[in-house]
XYZ file of C-alpha atoms in Angstrom:
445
model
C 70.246 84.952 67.365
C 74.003 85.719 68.171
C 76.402 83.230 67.107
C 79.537 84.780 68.028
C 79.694 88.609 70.103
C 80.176 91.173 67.095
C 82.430 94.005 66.824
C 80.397 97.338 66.060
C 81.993 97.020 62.501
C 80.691 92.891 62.285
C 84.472 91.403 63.190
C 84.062 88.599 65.472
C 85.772 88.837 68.745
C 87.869 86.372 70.346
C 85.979 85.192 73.365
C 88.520 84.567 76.244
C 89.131 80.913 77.501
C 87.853 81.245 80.772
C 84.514 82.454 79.825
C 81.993 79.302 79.768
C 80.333 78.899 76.496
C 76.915 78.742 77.951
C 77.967 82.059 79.991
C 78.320 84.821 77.547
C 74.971 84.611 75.802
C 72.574 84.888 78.376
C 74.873 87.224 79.924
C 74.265 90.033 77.084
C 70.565 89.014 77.204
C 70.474 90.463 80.629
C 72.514 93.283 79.800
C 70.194 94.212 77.374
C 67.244 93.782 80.057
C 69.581 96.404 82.336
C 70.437 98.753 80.351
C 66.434 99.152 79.161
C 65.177 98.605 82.656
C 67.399 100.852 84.497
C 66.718 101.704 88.946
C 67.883 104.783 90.735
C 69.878 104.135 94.098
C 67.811 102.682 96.626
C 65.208 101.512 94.427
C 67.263 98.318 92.767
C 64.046 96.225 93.302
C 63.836 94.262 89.563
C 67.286 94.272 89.363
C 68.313 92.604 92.396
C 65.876 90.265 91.644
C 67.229 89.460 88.420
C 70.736 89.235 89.987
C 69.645 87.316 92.645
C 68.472 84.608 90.227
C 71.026 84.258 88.248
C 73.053 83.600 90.816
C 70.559 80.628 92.488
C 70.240 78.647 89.052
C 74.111 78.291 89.167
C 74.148 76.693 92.757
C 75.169 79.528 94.677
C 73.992 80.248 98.575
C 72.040 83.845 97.967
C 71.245 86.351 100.336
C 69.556 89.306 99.251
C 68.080 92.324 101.117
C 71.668 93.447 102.676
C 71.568 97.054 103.080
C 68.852 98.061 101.018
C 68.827 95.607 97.866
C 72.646 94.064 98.382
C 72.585 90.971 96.812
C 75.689 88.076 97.822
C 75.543 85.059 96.669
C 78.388 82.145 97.871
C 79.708 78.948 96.292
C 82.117 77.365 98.279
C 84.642 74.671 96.346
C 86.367 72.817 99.823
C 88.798 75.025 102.067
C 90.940 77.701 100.997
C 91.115 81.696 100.461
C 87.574 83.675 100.159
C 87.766 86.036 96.776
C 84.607 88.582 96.663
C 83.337 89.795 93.252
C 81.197 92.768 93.342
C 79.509 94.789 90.585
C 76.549 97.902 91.474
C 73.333 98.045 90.357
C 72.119 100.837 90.192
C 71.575 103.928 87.434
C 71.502 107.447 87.814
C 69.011 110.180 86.801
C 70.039 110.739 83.457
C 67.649 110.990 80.362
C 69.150 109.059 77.447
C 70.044 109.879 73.868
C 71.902 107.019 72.682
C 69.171 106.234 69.929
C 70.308 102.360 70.492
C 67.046 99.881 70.379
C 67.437 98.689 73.906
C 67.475 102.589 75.268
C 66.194 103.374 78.669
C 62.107 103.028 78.935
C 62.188 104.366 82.164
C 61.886 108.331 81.756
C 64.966 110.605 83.468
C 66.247 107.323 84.429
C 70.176 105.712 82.308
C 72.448 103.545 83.409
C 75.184 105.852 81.791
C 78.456 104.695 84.356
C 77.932 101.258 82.903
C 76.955 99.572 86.052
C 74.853 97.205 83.915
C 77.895 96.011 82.047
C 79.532 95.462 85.382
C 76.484 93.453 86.498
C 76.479 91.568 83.296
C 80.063 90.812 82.942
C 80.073 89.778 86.521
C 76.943 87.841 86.117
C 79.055 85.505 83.352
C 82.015 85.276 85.553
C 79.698 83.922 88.402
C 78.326 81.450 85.710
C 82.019 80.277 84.132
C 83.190 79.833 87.810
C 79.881 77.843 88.928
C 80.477 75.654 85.907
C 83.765 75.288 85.572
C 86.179 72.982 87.306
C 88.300 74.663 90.431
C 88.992 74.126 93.941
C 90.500 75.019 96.944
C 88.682 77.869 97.853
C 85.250 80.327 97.939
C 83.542 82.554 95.480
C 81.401 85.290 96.828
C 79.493 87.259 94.289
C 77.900 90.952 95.403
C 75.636 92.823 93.252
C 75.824 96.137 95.844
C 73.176 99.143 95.680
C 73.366 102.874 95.966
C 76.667 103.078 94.688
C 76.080 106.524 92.695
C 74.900 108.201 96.175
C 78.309 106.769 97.856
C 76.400 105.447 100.592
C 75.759 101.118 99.465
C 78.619 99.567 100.194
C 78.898 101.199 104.050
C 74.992 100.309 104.229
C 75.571 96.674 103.191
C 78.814 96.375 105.596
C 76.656 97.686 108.549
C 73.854 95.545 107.717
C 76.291 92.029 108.301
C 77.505 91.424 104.685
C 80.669 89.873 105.863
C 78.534 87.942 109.053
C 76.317 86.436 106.423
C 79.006 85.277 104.245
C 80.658 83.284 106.635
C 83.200 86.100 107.604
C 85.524 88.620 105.927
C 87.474 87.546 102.628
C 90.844 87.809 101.494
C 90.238 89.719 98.958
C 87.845 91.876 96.882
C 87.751 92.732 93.306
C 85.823 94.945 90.853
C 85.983 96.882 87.541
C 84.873 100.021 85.830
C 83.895 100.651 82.910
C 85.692 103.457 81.288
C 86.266 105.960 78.275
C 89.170 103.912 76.123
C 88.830 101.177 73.316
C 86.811 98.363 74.382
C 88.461 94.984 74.804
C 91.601 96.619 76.973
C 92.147 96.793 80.503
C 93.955 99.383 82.716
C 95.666 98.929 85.965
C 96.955 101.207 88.162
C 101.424 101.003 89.115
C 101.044 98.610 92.016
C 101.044 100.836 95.510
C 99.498 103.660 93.315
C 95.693 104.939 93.676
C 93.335 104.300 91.275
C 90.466 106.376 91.928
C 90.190 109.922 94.609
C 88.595 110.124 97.921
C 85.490 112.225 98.157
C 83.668 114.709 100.599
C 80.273 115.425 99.421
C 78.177 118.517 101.074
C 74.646 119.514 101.100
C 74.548 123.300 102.212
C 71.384 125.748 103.373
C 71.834 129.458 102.758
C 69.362 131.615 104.613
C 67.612 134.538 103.761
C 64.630 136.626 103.723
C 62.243 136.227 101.087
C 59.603 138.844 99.527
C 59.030 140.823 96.394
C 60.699 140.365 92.876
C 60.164 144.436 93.015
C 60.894 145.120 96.478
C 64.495 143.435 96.772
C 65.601 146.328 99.810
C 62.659 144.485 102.027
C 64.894 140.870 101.483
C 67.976 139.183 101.935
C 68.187 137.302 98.468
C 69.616 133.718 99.085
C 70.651 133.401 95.607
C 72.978 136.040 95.294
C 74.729 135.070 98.533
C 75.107 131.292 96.842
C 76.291 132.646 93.669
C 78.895 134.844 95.170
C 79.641 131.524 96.997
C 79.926 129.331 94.167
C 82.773 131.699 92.420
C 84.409 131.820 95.492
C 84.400 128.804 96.304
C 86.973 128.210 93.514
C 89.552 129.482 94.480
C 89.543 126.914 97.189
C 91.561 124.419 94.946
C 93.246 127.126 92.788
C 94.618 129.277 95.981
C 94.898 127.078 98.962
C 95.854 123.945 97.950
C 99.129 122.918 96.848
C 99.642 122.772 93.154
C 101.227 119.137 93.900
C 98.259 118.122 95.420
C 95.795 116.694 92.894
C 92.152 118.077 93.942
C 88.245 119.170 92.618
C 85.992 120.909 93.998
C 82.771 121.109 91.976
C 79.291 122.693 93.031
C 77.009 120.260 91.458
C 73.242 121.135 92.326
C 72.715 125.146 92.973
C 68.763 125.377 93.910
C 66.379 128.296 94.493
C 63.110 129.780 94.408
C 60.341 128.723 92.124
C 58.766 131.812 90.259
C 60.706 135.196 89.207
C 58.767 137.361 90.517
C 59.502 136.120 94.329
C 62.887 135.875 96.367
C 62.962 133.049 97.817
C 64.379 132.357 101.593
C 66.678 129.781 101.069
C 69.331 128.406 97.987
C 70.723 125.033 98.337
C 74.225 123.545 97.218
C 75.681 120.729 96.768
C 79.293 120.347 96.592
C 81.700 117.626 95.844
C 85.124 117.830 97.486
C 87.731 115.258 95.734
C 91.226 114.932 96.746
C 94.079 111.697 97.485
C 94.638 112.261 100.649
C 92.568 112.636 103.944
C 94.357 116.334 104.980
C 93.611 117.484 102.223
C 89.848 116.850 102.238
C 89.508 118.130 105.902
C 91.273 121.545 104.684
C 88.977 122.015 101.834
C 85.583 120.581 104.188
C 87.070 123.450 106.829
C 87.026 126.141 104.181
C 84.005 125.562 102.458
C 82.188 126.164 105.948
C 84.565 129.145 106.299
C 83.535 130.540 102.349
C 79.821 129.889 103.122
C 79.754 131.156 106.408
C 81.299 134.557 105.329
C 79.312 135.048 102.247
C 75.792 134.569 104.351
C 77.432 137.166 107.246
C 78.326 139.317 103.992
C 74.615 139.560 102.643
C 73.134 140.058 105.974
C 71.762 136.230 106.657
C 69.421 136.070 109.404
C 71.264 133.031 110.479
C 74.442 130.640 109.713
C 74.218 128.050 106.568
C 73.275 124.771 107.380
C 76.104 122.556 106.187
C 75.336 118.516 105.891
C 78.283 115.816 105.258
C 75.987 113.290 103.180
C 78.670 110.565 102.100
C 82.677 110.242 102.327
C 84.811 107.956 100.296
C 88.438 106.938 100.870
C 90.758 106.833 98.469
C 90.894 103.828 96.627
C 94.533 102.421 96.854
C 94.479 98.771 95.947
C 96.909 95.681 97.226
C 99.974 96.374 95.622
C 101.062 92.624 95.236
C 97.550 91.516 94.575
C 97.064 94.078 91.574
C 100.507 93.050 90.494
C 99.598 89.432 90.075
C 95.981 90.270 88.908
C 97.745 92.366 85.576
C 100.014 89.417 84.958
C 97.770 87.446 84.621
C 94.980 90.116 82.146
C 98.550 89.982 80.361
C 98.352 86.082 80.204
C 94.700 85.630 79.279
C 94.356 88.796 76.695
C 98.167 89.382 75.548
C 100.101 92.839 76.950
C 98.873 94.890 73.791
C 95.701 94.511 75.652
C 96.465 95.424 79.213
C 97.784 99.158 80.165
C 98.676 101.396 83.066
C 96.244 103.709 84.504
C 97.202 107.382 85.925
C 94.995 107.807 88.945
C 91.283 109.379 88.073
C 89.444 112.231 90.587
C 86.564 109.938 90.470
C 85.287 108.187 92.961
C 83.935 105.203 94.417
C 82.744 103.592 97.779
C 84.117 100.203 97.125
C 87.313 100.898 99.182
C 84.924 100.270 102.274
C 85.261 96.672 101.267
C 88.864 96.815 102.208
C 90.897 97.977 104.714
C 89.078 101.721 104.842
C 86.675 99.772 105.817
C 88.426 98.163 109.099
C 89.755 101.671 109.799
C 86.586 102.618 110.065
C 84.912 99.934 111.998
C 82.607 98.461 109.462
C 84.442 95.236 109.722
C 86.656 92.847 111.138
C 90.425 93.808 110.855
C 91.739 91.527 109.436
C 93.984 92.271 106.152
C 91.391 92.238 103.083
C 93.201 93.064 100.048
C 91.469 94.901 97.157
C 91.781 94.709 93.399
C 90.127 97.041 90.873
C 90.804 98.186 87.986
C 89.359 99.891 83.968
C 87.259 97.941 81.681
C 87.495 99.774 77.859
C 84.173 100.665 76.448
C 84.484 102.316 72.714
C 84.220 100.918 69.935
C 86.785 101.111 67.118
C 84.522 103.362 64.704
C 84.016 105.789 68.120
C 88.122 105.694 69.061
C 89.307 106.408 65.379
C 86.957 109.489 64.990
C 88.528 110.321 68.544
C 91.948 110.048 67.067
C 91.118 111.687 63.941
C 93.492 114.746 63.151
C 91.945 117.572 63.143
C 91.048 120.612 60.473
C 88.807 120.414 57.358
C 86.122 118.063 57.666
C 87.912 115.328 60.510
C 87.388 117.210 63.706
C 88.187 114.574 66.253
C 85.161 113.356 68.022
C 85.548 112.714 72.034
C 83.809 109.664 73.225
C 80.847 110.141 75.368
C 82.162 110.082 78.675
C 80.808 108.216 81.997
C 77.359 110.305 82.879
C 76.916 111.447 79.650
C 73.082 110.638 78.141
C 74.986 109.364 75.077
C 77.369 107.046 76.678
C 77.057 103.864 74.899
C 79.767 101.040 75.679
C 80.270 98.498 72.630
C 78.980 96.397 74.916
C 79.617 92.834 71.596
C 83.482 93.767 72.620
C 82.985 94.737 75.752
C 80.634 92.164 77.800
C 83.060 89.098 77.263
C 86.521 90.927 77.879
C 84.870 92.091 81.370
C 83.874 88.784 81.833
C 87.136 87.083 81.098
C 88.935 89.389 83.007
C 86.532 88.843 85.792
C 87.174 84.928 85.817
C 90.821 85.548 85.404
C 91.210 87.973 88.244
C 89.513 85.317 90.534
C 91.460 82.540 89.754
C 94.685 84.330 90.279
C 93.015 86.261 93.330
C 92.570 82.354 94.812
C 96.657 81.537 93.464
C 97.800 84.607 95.280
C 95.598 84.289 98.483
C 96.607 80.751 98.654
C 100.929 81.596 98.400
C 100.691 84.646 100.977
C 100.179 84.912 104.807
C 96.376 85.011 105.621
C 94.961 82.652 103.015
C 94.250 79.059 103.384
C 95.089 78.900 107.039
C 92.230 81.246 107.812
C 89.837 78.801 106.229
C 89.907 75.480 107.282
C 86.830 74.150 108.602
């Protein structure tokens, strides 16, 4: 039994004041059955489940199904603005080494991004705002699948999400969890980005395969994609401006199957990350170019095969909205707690939600704004052995990172901050909907 969420050190945290007290309990209890049940993208079945009921013991309207295993459920409180929550569900083929008792049991499979503390926290916020008083207004909660392949949030949009809500919101919100001492929050300068837009490729080479000891009789795939690979570096290092923040990173490089045979094909896959649209179509356009030269170079029987299999925009949130939404972390947790944020080269397919989304035709276009911003996951032993100085025997110690098999938020600290600054953001979200042009107007039955 858990009176009172612990520090990782036994110091009681303060549990913020929008949190219900009935909220934060069974919200780490299904953290717990996350994090040790964890479901690769496209397979959220147990998860959505659990989601999905949750939200129908607290009252809310639940659809589920929505692009794969999307989950929405909707509690409307009279007329007024429309403020969407949404938290991901799924994990990511990762085999963890944490040690903790509530570890993975599914083998290859972590949730190491912390998508099952944003489910969790989000989970309580549904619960504090379904039993706590407020009006004037609608809460739509989204647990959203597949967001590690970059592909749930367009699915769920194309499958009706906002049709089956009752039509677009006003605004959008969301968290991450991230790499600096749990209990804080980070927004980005209002107007500024938060996270990168991303260009993800799957590419072919071609070659002729045959003998380990007969390499003259072959065109070997695998040298042409590791000639590829280095020079595909100097994409970022020699044509794109220093100014311009970019990554280009080959993540998978596959071939062959036994050493004693060259095979007729290598695989890639490369993520392109930049903040600006230009600048991901120059570095698309010369990755073809680099591939396509290298396979001519070796003698390819044919071109590579090169497949765009997700894009993200850039995620630039509401520059008012995220104003008002730090004011008020500042408020609820006191400004020692809340920071800026320099923008990250990660990225994320929530900006869909918003007005990339429109742009794109996945919606209405109507003005959505969008909110999102860091949730701090280390603990206070983990972030002093990070700060440590270093020689002799107090090497500082880097926090396992996002992806890492031994990422491991302190979830006591954690859980209720993200769910406090959940239930704060949505509150304010409503306030700031309500005093600008597009809120309650929009919403009148």
């Amino acid at each position: 039994m858990i009176d009172a969420p612990l520090s990782e050190e036994g110091a009681a945290v303060a549990v913020p004041p929008t949190v219900a007290p009935d909220a934060l309990r069974p919200a780490l209890e299904l953290y717990l059955a996350l994090h040790s049940h964890p479901e690769l993208s496209g397979a959220e079945h147990r998860t959505a489940a659990l989601f999905a009921n949750w939200l129908a013991e607290d009252g809310y309207a639940v659809t589920q199904g929505i692009g794969g295993h999307g989950v929405a459920g909707v509690l409307r409180r009279g007329a007024g603005p429309v403020v969407m929550l949404r938290a991901e569900l799924d994990a990511l083929p990762v085999t963890e080494e944490t040690g903790l008792k509530y570890a993975s049991t599914v083998p290859g499979v972590m949730h190491a991004c912390g998508h099952d503390l944003h489910l969790a926290a989000l989970a309580g916020a549904a619960r504090t705002l379904a039993r706590t008083d407020w009006r004037g207004g609608t809460a739509v909660i989204v647990g959203q699948p597949a967001e590690e392949t970059l592909t749930g949030a367009r699915d769920m949009l194309a499958d009706g999400l906002y049709d089956r809500i009752g039509g677009p919101p006003d605004a959008v919100l969301a968290q991450h969890a991230a790499p600096f001492p749990a209990g804080h929050l980070a927004h980005a300068a209002p107007g500024a980005p938060v996270l990168a837009g991303s260009v993800t490729l799957d590419a072919v080479l071609h070659g002729i395969g045959g003998h380990a000891g007969a390499p003259q009789l072959t065109v070997d795939p695998v040298v042409t994609a590791a000639a590829a690979v280095l020079r595909l570096q100097g994409i970022v290092a020699r044509e794109i401006a220093p100014a311009e923040q970019a990554v280009l990173t080959v993540g998978r490089l596959r071939a062959g199957d036994r050493a004693n045979v060259v095979p007729d094909r290598a695989e890639l896959g490369i993520s392109l990350r930049a903040f600006g649209e230009p600048v991901l179509e120059r570095m698309t356009a010369a990755v073809r170019r680099v591939l396509r030269a290298e396979s001519e170079a070796s003698g390819a029987p044919r071109p590579p095969d090169l497949t765009e299999t997700s894009r993200s925009p850039v995620l630039a949130p509401d520059a008012g909205l995220t104003a008002a939404l730090r004011a008020a972390h500042g408020e609820l947790f006191g400004e020692s707690r809340v920071s800026g944020l320099p923008p990250g080269t990660a990225t994320e397919d929530f900006p869909w939600f918003g007005p990339a989304g429109a742009g794109a035709g996945l919606h209405g276009g109507r003005d959505i704004r969008s909110a999102y911003w860091m949730l701090g996951t280390v603990g206070a032993a983990q972030w002093r052995a990070a700060l440590a100085p270093a020689g002799g025997t107090d090497q500082p110690v880097a926090p396992p990172p996002n992806h890492s098999p031994r990422f491991a938020p302190d979830v006591r600290t954690a859980l209720p901050t993200g769910i406090g600054a959940m239930t704060g953001a949505f509150r304010s979200a409503l306030r700031y909907s309500r005093e600008t042009v597009g809120g309650i107007e929009q919403h009148v039955p």
